[in-house]
Coordinates of C-alpha atoms in Angstrom, one line a residue:
X1 CA 172.4 82.3 75.6
X2 CA 170.2 79.7 73.9
X3 CA 171.1 77.1 76.5
X4 CA 169.7 79.4 79.3
X5 CA 166.3 80.1 77.8
X6 CA 164.4 76.9 78.9
X7 CA 165.0 77.5 82.6
X8 CA 163.6 81.0 82.2
X9 CA 160.4 79.7 80.5
X10 CA 160.0 77.1 83.2
X11 CA 160.3 79.7 85.9
X12 CA 157.7 81.9 84.2
X13 CA 155.4 78.8 83.9
X14 CA 155.7 78.1 87.6
X15 CA 154.9 81.7 88.3
X16 CA 151.8 81.7 86.1
X17 CA 150.5 78.5 87.7
X18 CA 151.1 80.0 91.1
X19 CA 149.1 83.1 90.2
X20 CA 146.2 81.1 88.9
X21 CA 146.2 78.9 92.0
X22 CA 146.3 81.9 94.3
X23 CA 143.4 83.5 92.4
X24 CA 141.4 80.3 92.6
X25 CA 141.9 80.1 96.3
X26 CA 140.9 83.7 96.8
X27 CA 137.8 83.2 94.6
X28 CA 136.8 80.1 96.6
X29 CA 137.3 81.9 99.9
X30 CA 135.2 84.9 98.7
X31 CA 132.4 82.7 97.4
X32 CA 132.3 80.7 100.7
X33 CA 132.2 83.9 102.7
X34 CA 129.3 85.5 100.7
X35 CA 127.4 82.2 100.7
X36 CA 127.6 81.9 104.5
X37 CA 126.7 85.5 104.9
X38 CA 123.5 85.1 102.7
X39 CA 122.5 82.2 105.0
X40 CA 122.6 84.2 108.2
X41 CA 119.1 85.3 109.3
X42 CA 118.5 89.1 109.1
X43 CA 118.8 91.0 112.3
X44 CA 115.5 91.4 114.1
X45 CA 113.6 94.6 113.3
X46 CA 113.1 96.7 116.4
X47 CA 110.1 99.1 115.9
X48 CA 110.8 102.7 117.0
X49 CA 109.7 103.5 120.5
X50 CA 106.4 105.3 120.5
X51 CA 106.9 109.0 121.0
X52 CA 104.4 110.6 123.4
X53 CA 104.1 114.3 122.6
X54 CA 102.8 116.2 125.6
X55 CA 100.6 119.1 124.7
X56 CA 101.6 122.5 125.8
X57 CA 99.8 123.9 128.8
X58 CA 97.1 125.7 126.8
X59 CA 96.3 122.6 124.7
X60 CA 96.4 120.4 127.7
X61 CA 93.8 122.6 129.3
X62 CA 91.7 122.4 126.1
X63 CA 92.0 118.6 125.9
X64 CA 90.9 118.3 129.6
X65 CA 87.9 120.5 128.8
X66 CA 87.0 118.2 126.0
X67 CA 87.2 115.2 128.3
X68 CA 84.8 116.9 130.7
X69 CA 82.2 117.7 128.1
X70 CA 82.9 121.4 127.3
X71 CA 82.7 122.6 123.7
X72 CA 86.1 122.8 122.1
X73 CA 87.7 121.4 118.9
X74 CA 91.3 122.2 118.9
X75 CA 92.9 119.0 120.3
X76 CA 90.7 116.7 118.3
X77 CA 91.6 118.0 114.9
X78 CA 94.3 115.3 114.2
X79 CA 91.7 112.7 115.3
X80 CA 89.1 114.1 112.9
X81 CA 91.6 113.9 110.0
X82 CA 92.3 110.3 110.9
X83 CA 88.7 109.4 111.1
X84 CA 88.0 111.0 107.7
X85 CA 90.9 109.0 106.2
X86 CA 89.6 105.7 107.6
X87 CA 86.0 106.4 107.0
X88 CA 86.5 106.2 103.2
X89 CA 88.4 102.9 103.2
X90 CA 87.1 100.9 100.2
X91 CA 86.0 104.1 98.3
X92 CA 88.4 106.9 97.6
X93 CA 91.1 105.4 99.9
X94 CA 91.6 102.1 98.2
X95 CA 95.3 102.8 97.6
X96 CA 95.7 103.0 101.4
X97 CA 94.3 99.6 102.2
X98 CA 97.7 98.3 103.1
X99 CA 98.1 100.9 105.8
X100 CA 94.7 100.0 107.2
X101 CA 95.4 96.3 107.6
X102 CA 97.8 96.2 110.5
X103 CA 98.9 93.6 113.0
X104 CA 95.7 94.2 115.1
X105 CA 94.4 91.4 112.8
X106 CA 95.5 87.8 113.0
X107 CA 96.0 87.5 109.3
X108 CA 95.7 91.0 107.7
X109 CA 96.1 90.0 104.1
X110 CA 93.7 87.0 104.5
X111 CA 91.1 89.2 106.1
X112 CA 91.4 91.8 103.3
X113 CA 91.1 89.1 100.6
X114 CA 88.1 87.3 102.2
X115 CA 86.3 90.5 103.0
X116 CA 86.5 91.6 99.4
X117 CA 85.2 88.2 98.2
X118 CA 82.4 88.4 100.8
X119 CA 81.3 91.8 99.5
X120 CA 81.1 90.5 95.9
X121 CA 79.5 87.1 96.5
X122 CA 77.8 86.6 99.9
X123 CA 74.0 86.5 99.9
X124 CA 71.5 86.0 102.7
X125 CA 67.8 85.2 102.4
X126 CA 65.4 86.5 105.0
X127 CA 62.3 84.5 105.6
X128 CA 59.3 86.7 104.9
X129 CA 57.0 85.0 107.3
X130 CA 55.7 86.8 110.5
X131 CA 53.9 90.0 111.2
X132 CA 56.4 92.9 111.6
X133 CA 54.0 94.4 114.1
X134 CA 54.4 91.5 116.5
X135 CA 57.8 89.7 117.0
X136 CA 59.2 89.4 113.5
X137 CA 61.2 91.2 110.7
X138 CA 61.8 94.6 112.2
X139 CA 63.7 95.9 115.3
X140 CA 61.9 97.2 118.4
X141 CA 64.3 100.1 118.8
X142 CA 68.0 101.0 118.2
X143 CA 68.8 102.0 121.8
X144 CA 69.5 100.3 125.1
X145 CA 71.3 97.1 125.8
X146 CA 69.6 95.3 123.0
X147 CA 70.6 97.9 120.4
X148 CA 73.0 95.4 118.5
X149 CA 70.0 93.1 117.8
X150 CA 68.0 96.0 116.5
X151 CA 70.8 97.4 114.3
X152 CA 71.3 94.0 112.7
X153 CA 67.6 93.6 111.9
X154 CA 67.7 97.0 110.2
X155 CA 71.1 96.8 108.6
X156 CA 70.5 93.4 106.9
X157 CA 67.6 95.0 104.9
X158 CA 69.7 98.0 104.0
X159 CA 72.8 96.0 102.8
X160 CA 74.0 94.4 99.6
X161 CA 73.9 91.0 101.2
X162 CA 70.2 90.4 101.1
X163 CA 68.7 88.4 98.3
X164 CA 65.1 87.8 97.4
X165 CA 66.0 84.6 95.7
X166 CA 66.4 81.7 98.3
X167 CA 68.1 79.6 95.7
X168 CA 71.0 82.1 95.5
X169 CA 71.4 82.3 99.3
X170 CA 74.4 81.0 101.2
X171 CA 72.7 81.4 104.6
X172 CA 69.1 81.9 105.8
X173 CA 68.1 84.4 108.5
X174 CA 65.3 83.5 110.9
X175 CA 63.9 87.0 111.7
X176 CA 62.3 86.4 115.1
X177 CA 63.1 89.1 117.7
X178 CA 63.1 88.1 121.4
X179 CA 63.7 91.8 122.1
X180 CA 60.3 92.6 120.8
X181 CA 58.7 89.8 122.8
X182 CA 60.4 91.2 125.9
X183 CA 58.9 94.6 125.1
X184 CA 55.5 93.2 124.9
X185 CA 55.9 91.5 128.4
X186 CA 56.0 88.0 127.1
X187 CA 57.2 85.4 129.6
X188 CA 60.3 83.2 128.9
X189 CA 58.0 80.1 128.7
X190 CA 55.8 81.8 126.1
X191 CA 58.8 83.1 124.2
X192 CA 60.0 79.5 123.8
X193 CA 56.6 78.4 122.5
X194 CA 56.5 81.3 120.0
X195 CA 60.0 80.4 118.7
X196 CA 59.2 76.7 118.5
X197 CA 55.9 77.3 116.5
X198 CA 57.5 79.8 114.2
X199 CA 60.4 77.5 113.3
X200 CA 58.0 74.5 112.8
X201 CA 56.1 76.7 110.4
X202 CA 59.2 77.5 108.4
X203 CA 60.3 73.9 108.2
X204 CA 56.9 72.7 107.0
X205 CA 56.6 75.5 104.4
X206 CA 60.1 75.6 102.9
X207 CA 62.7 72.9 101.9
X208 CA 65.8 74.8 103.0
X209 CA 66.1 73.8 106.7
X210 CA 66.0 70.1 105.9
X211 CA 68.7 70.3 103.4
X212 CA 71.3 70.8 106.2
X213 CA 69.1 70.3 109.3
X214 CA 69.5 74.0 109.9
X215 CA 73.3 74.3 109.7
X216 CA 73.0 77.1 107.1
X217 CA 70.4 79.1 109.2
X218 CA 71.1 81.7 111.8
X219 CA 69.2 83.9 114.3
X220 CA 70.3 87.0 116.1
X221 CA 69.6 87.8 119.8
X222 CA 71.3 90.0 122.3
X223 CA 71.8 89.4 126.0
X224 CA 70.2 86.8 128.2
X225 CA 66.6 87.3 127.0
X226 CA 67.2 85.6 123.7
X227 CA 69.4 82.9 125.2
X228 CA 66.8 81.9 127.7
X229 CA 64.0 82.1 125.1
X230 CA 65.7 79.8 122.7
X231 CA 67.3 77.3 124.9
X232 CA 64.0 75.3 125.1
X233 CA 64.3 74.6 121.4
X234 CA 67.3 72.4 121.4
X235 CA 67.4 71.5 117.7
X236 CA 67.6 75.3 116.9
X237 CA 70.4 75.9 119.4
X238 CA 72.5 72.9 118.4
X239 CA 72.1 73.1 114.6
X240 CA 71.7 76.7 113.6
X241 CA 74.2 79.5 114.0
X242 CA 73.5 81.6 117.1
X243 CA 74.6 85.3 116.8
X244 CA 74.4 86.2 120.5
X245 CA 75.6 88.8 123.0
X246 CA 76.2 86.2 125.8
X247 CA 79.0 83.9 124.3
X248 CA 79.7 82.1 127.5
X249 CA 80.3 78.4 127.4
X250 CA 78.0 77.7 130.3
X251 CA 75.0 78.9 128.1
X252 CA 75.7 76.5 125.3
X253 CA 77.8 78.8 123.2
X254 CA 79.7 76.7 120.6
X255 CA 82.8 78.5 119.3
X256 CA 83.4 78.2 115.5
X257 CA 79.7 77.6 115.0
X258 CA 78.1 80.5 116.9
X259 CA 79.1 84.1 116.6
X260 CA 79.8 86.5 119.5
X261 CA 77.7 89.7 118.9
X262 CA 79.2 92.7 120.6
X263 CA 76.9 94.3 123.0
X264 CA 76.9 98.1 122.2
X265 CA 74.9 100.8 124.0
X266 CA 74.2 103.3 121.3
X267 CA 74.0 106.2 120.7
X268 CA 77.1 106.9 122.8
X269 CA 76.7 109.7 125.3
X270 CA 80.1 111.3 124.4
X271 CA 82.4 111.4 121.4
X272 CA 85.0 108.7 120.8
X273 CA 88.2 109.0 122.8
X274 CA 91.7 108.3 121.7
X275 CA 95.1 109.8 120.9
X276 CA 94.9 111.3 124.4
X277 CA 97.4 109.3 126.4
X278 CA 98.6 112.4 128.3
X279 CA 95.2 113.0 129.8
X280 CA 94.8 109.4 131.2
X281 CA 96.1 109.8 134.8
X282 CA 94.0 107.2 136.5
X283 CA 95.3 103.7 136.6
X284 CA 92.1 101.6 136.5
X285 CA 88.3 102.1 136.8
X286 CA 85.1 100.0 137.4
X287 CA 81.7 100.8 138.7
X288 CA 78.7 98.5 138.6
X289 CA 76.4 96.1 140.4
X290 CA 77.9 93.2 142.3
X291 CA 75.8 90.6 140.4
X292 CA 78.5 88.0 139.9
X293 CA 81.1 86.3 142.1
X294 CA 84.0 88.0 140.3
X295 CA 82.4 91.5 140.8
X296 CA 81.9 90.8 144.5
X297 CA 85.6 89.9 144.8
X298 CA 86.7 92.9 142.7
X299 CA 84.8 95.3 144.9
X300 CA 85.8 93.7 148.2
X301 CA 89.5 93.7 147.4
X302 CA 90.0 97.0 145.6
X303 CA 87.2 99.5 146.5
X304 CA 89.3 101.3 149.0
X305 CA 92.4 101.4 146.9
X306 CA 93.9 104.8 146.3
X307 CA 95.2 104.0 142.7
X308 CA 92.3 102.0 141.4
X309 CA 88.9 103.7 141.1
X310 CA 86.6 100.9 142.0
X311 CA 83.0 101.4 143.1
X312 CA 80.6 98.6 144.1
X313 CA 77.6 100.3 142.7
X314 CA 76.8 102.3 139.6
X315 CA 77.5 105.9 139.7
X316 CA 74.3 107.8 140.4
X317 CA 73.2 110.5 137.9
X318 CA 72.7 112.7 140.9
X319 CA 76.5 113.1 141.2
X320 CA 76.7 115.0 138.0
X321 CA 76.0 114.9 134.2
X322 CA 77.7 111.9 132.5
X323 CA 80.1 111.3 135.3
X324 CA 80.3 107.7 134.6
X325 CA 81.2 108.2 130.9
X326 CA 83.8 110.9 131.7
X327 CA 85.7 108.5 133.9
X328 CA 86.6 106.5 130.8
X329 CA 88.3 109.5 129.3
X330 CA 90.8 109.9 132.1
X331 CA 91.5 106.3 132.8
X332 CA 94.2 104.0 131.3
X333 CA 92.6 100.6 132.0
X334 CA 88.9 99.9 132.3
X335 CA 88.1 96.7 134.3
X336 CA 85.5 94.5 132.5
X337 CA 84.4 91.7 134.8
X338 CA 81.5 89.4 133.8
X339 CA 78.2 90.1 135.3
X340 CA 75.0 88.0 135.4
X341 CA 76.2 87.1 131.9
X342 CA 79.8 87.1 130.8
X343 CA 79.3 89.8 128.1
X344 CA 78.9 93.5 129.0
X345 CA 78.5 96.7 127.1
X346 CA 81.3 98.0 129.3
X347 CA 83.8 96.4 126.9
X348 CA 82.5 98.4 123.9
X349 CA 82.2 101.5 126.1
X350 CA 85.9 101.1 127.0
X351 CA 86.9 100.7 123.3
X352 CA 84.8 103.7 122.2
X353 CA 86.2 106.0 124.9
X354 CA 89.8 104.9 124.3
X355 CA 90.2 103.2 127.7
X356 CA 92.1 99.9 127.3
X357 CA 89.7 97.1 128.4
X358 CA 90.8 94.6 131.0
X359 CA 88.9 91.4 130.3
X360 CA 88.5 89.6 133.7
X361 CA 86.8 86.3 132.8
X362 CA 87.6 82.6 132.5
X363 CA 85.1 81.7 129.8
X364 CA 84.4 84.3 127.2
X365 CA 84.7 84.0 123.4
X366 CA 85.4 87.7 122.6
X367 CA 83.6 89.4 119.7
X368 CA 85.5 88.9 116.4
X369 CA 88.2 86.9 118.2
X370 CA 89.1 84.9 115.1
X371 CA 89.7 88.2 113.2
X372 CA 91.1 90.6 115.7
X373 CA 94.1 89.9 118.0
X374 CA 92.7 91.1 121.3
X375 CA 96.1 90.8 122.9
X376 CA 97.1 93.9 120.8
X377 CA 94.5 96.3 122.3
X378 CA 93.2 94.7 125.5
X379 CA 94.5 93.0 128.6
X380 CA 93.2 89.5 129.0
X381 CA 93.2 88.1 132.6
X382 CA 91.8 85.1 134.4
X383 CA 89.4 85.7 137.3
X384 CA 92.0 84.5 139.7
X385 CA 94.2 87.4 138.6
X386 CA 91.9 89.8 140.4
X387 CA 94.0 89.6 143.6
X388 CA 97.1 90.9 141.7
X389 CA 95.1 93.3 139.5
X390 CA 97.0 96.5 140.5
X391 CA 100.4 94.9 140.3
X392 CA 99.6 93.6 136.8
X393 CA 98.4 96.9 135.5
X394 CA 101.4 98.8 137.1
X395 CA 103.8 96.3 135.5
X396 CA 102.7 97.4 132.0
X397 CA 105.2 100.0 130.7
X398 CA 104.3 103.3 129.2
X399 CA 105.5 102.1 125.8
X400 CA 103.3 99.0 126.1
X401 CA 100.3 101.1 127.2
X402 CA 100.7 103.5 124.3
X403 CA 100.8 100.6 121.9
X404 CA 97.6 99.1 123.3
X405 CA 95.9 102.5 123.3
X406 CA 96.9 103.3 119.7
X407 CA 95.7 99.8 118.5
X408 CA 92.4 100.4 120.4
X409 CA 91.7 103.5 118.4
X410 CA 92.2 101.5 115.2
X411 CA 89.5 98.9 116.2
X412 CA 86.9 101.4 117.3
X413 CA 85.3 101.3 113.8
X414 CA 84.6 97.6 114.2
X415 CA 82.5 98.1 117.3
X416 CA 80.3 100.9 115.9
X417 CA 76.8 100.3 114.4
X418 CA 75.6 102.6 111.7
X419 CA 72.4 103.0 109.6
X420 CA 72.9 102.5 106.7
X421 CA 75.8 100.2 107.5
X422 CA 79.4 101.4 106.7
X423 CA 82.2 99.2 105.5
X424 CA 84.2 97.5 108.4
X425 CA 81.7 98.5 111.0
X426 CA 80.1 96.1 113.5
X427 CA 77.4 94.9 111.0
X428 CA 80.1 94.1 108.4
X429 CA 82.2 92.3 111.0
X430 CA 79.3 90.1 112.1
X431 CA 78.5 89.4 108.4
X432 CA 82.2 88.4 107.8
X433 CA 81.9 86.0 110.8
X434 CA 78.9 84.4 109.1
X435 CA 80.7 84.3 105.8
X436 CA 83.4 82.3 107.6
X437 CA 80.8 79.9 109.0
X438 CA 79.3 79.5 105.6
X439 CA 82.6 78.2 104.3
X440 CA 82.9 75.7 107.1
X441 CA 79.4 74.4 106.2
X442 CA 80.2 74.3 102.5
X443 CA 83.5 72.5 102.8

């Protein structure tokens, strides 16, 4: 019995070693498996397909009545709730900021962070020189195609950004209004002389222009009047920041120095559109003067088409009350070709009425282009695409259109002027653009 004991212990020893070896191998295999699994990229996230809820027949009729101007409120109730929620961003709705900053922005978190810093720190000095009863300081009016200029002149005085101490200012506003000159019948030649003399007076009286040769100065003018009035003062155009409504490269617009001012015709004739996809049965719409090559081609190629609503003249008021504006409500895509200038109030009209803008231009630095991702709420085309316009629009799927339309509703607040100004409105977006330019100058 004693002689047989060692072989038994040796057998048990081999069995124990085998078990340990097996366990080690299994552990190594498991570790390797989970390691490789952790290195695999996550599966791409597929957002849910947008659901379009068609209104029942009674509600659809009510929504159609709304689009044609009759008095009803039922279909717009969800929209009103949404507007109330967004209207208080930065006040009672601070906790919902993350929901507000969506992918319609190039860098949502960066925009939010910079915007908050701007609100706390940014200061602008307005030169006090010039009689407000002539061409300076105050807006002529807040209506018409120069309304954006007027609103800025008024908003800057109502805002937290104005400082009375020039030594605390980051930028300097030159408050000369070409719109007021236009209203008094001043010729372009005399406008240039007035601008030149006013600027010479500021340079002689104050030390601030010469510190940067005007790089930290800016002026605001809308449409071609101000562009033509100031182009005869080259050191102003080349050095100062131009906030203009005609940001076309062929009028000397310099991206990343100048700011594209959205041309907005306010007050709007009808309430904002949106969240009404089911009512938009027309494929595309444009009506206007043929005052540019691209408009002539657009009208010639498509004015007799049965699916695109293209008119080679503006719609006469004699055809009915607000017929032009009501077309925006029932159209999916609103064509925005450049006119005598590349910019047009038709773009902001399209945004306001919920009609996806189709930008048909080769050279256009779109308003707030370095903040907003226009591809998420507009269709950007070259002028040569005009010949395939219908095919391009019809190739956009319903899902893609719904996404564009929903994003368009989100950006409407950025193309609205208010007095006093409201957070995230057009005024604040222009100020934010100026804040970005200030940092370029500073660093």
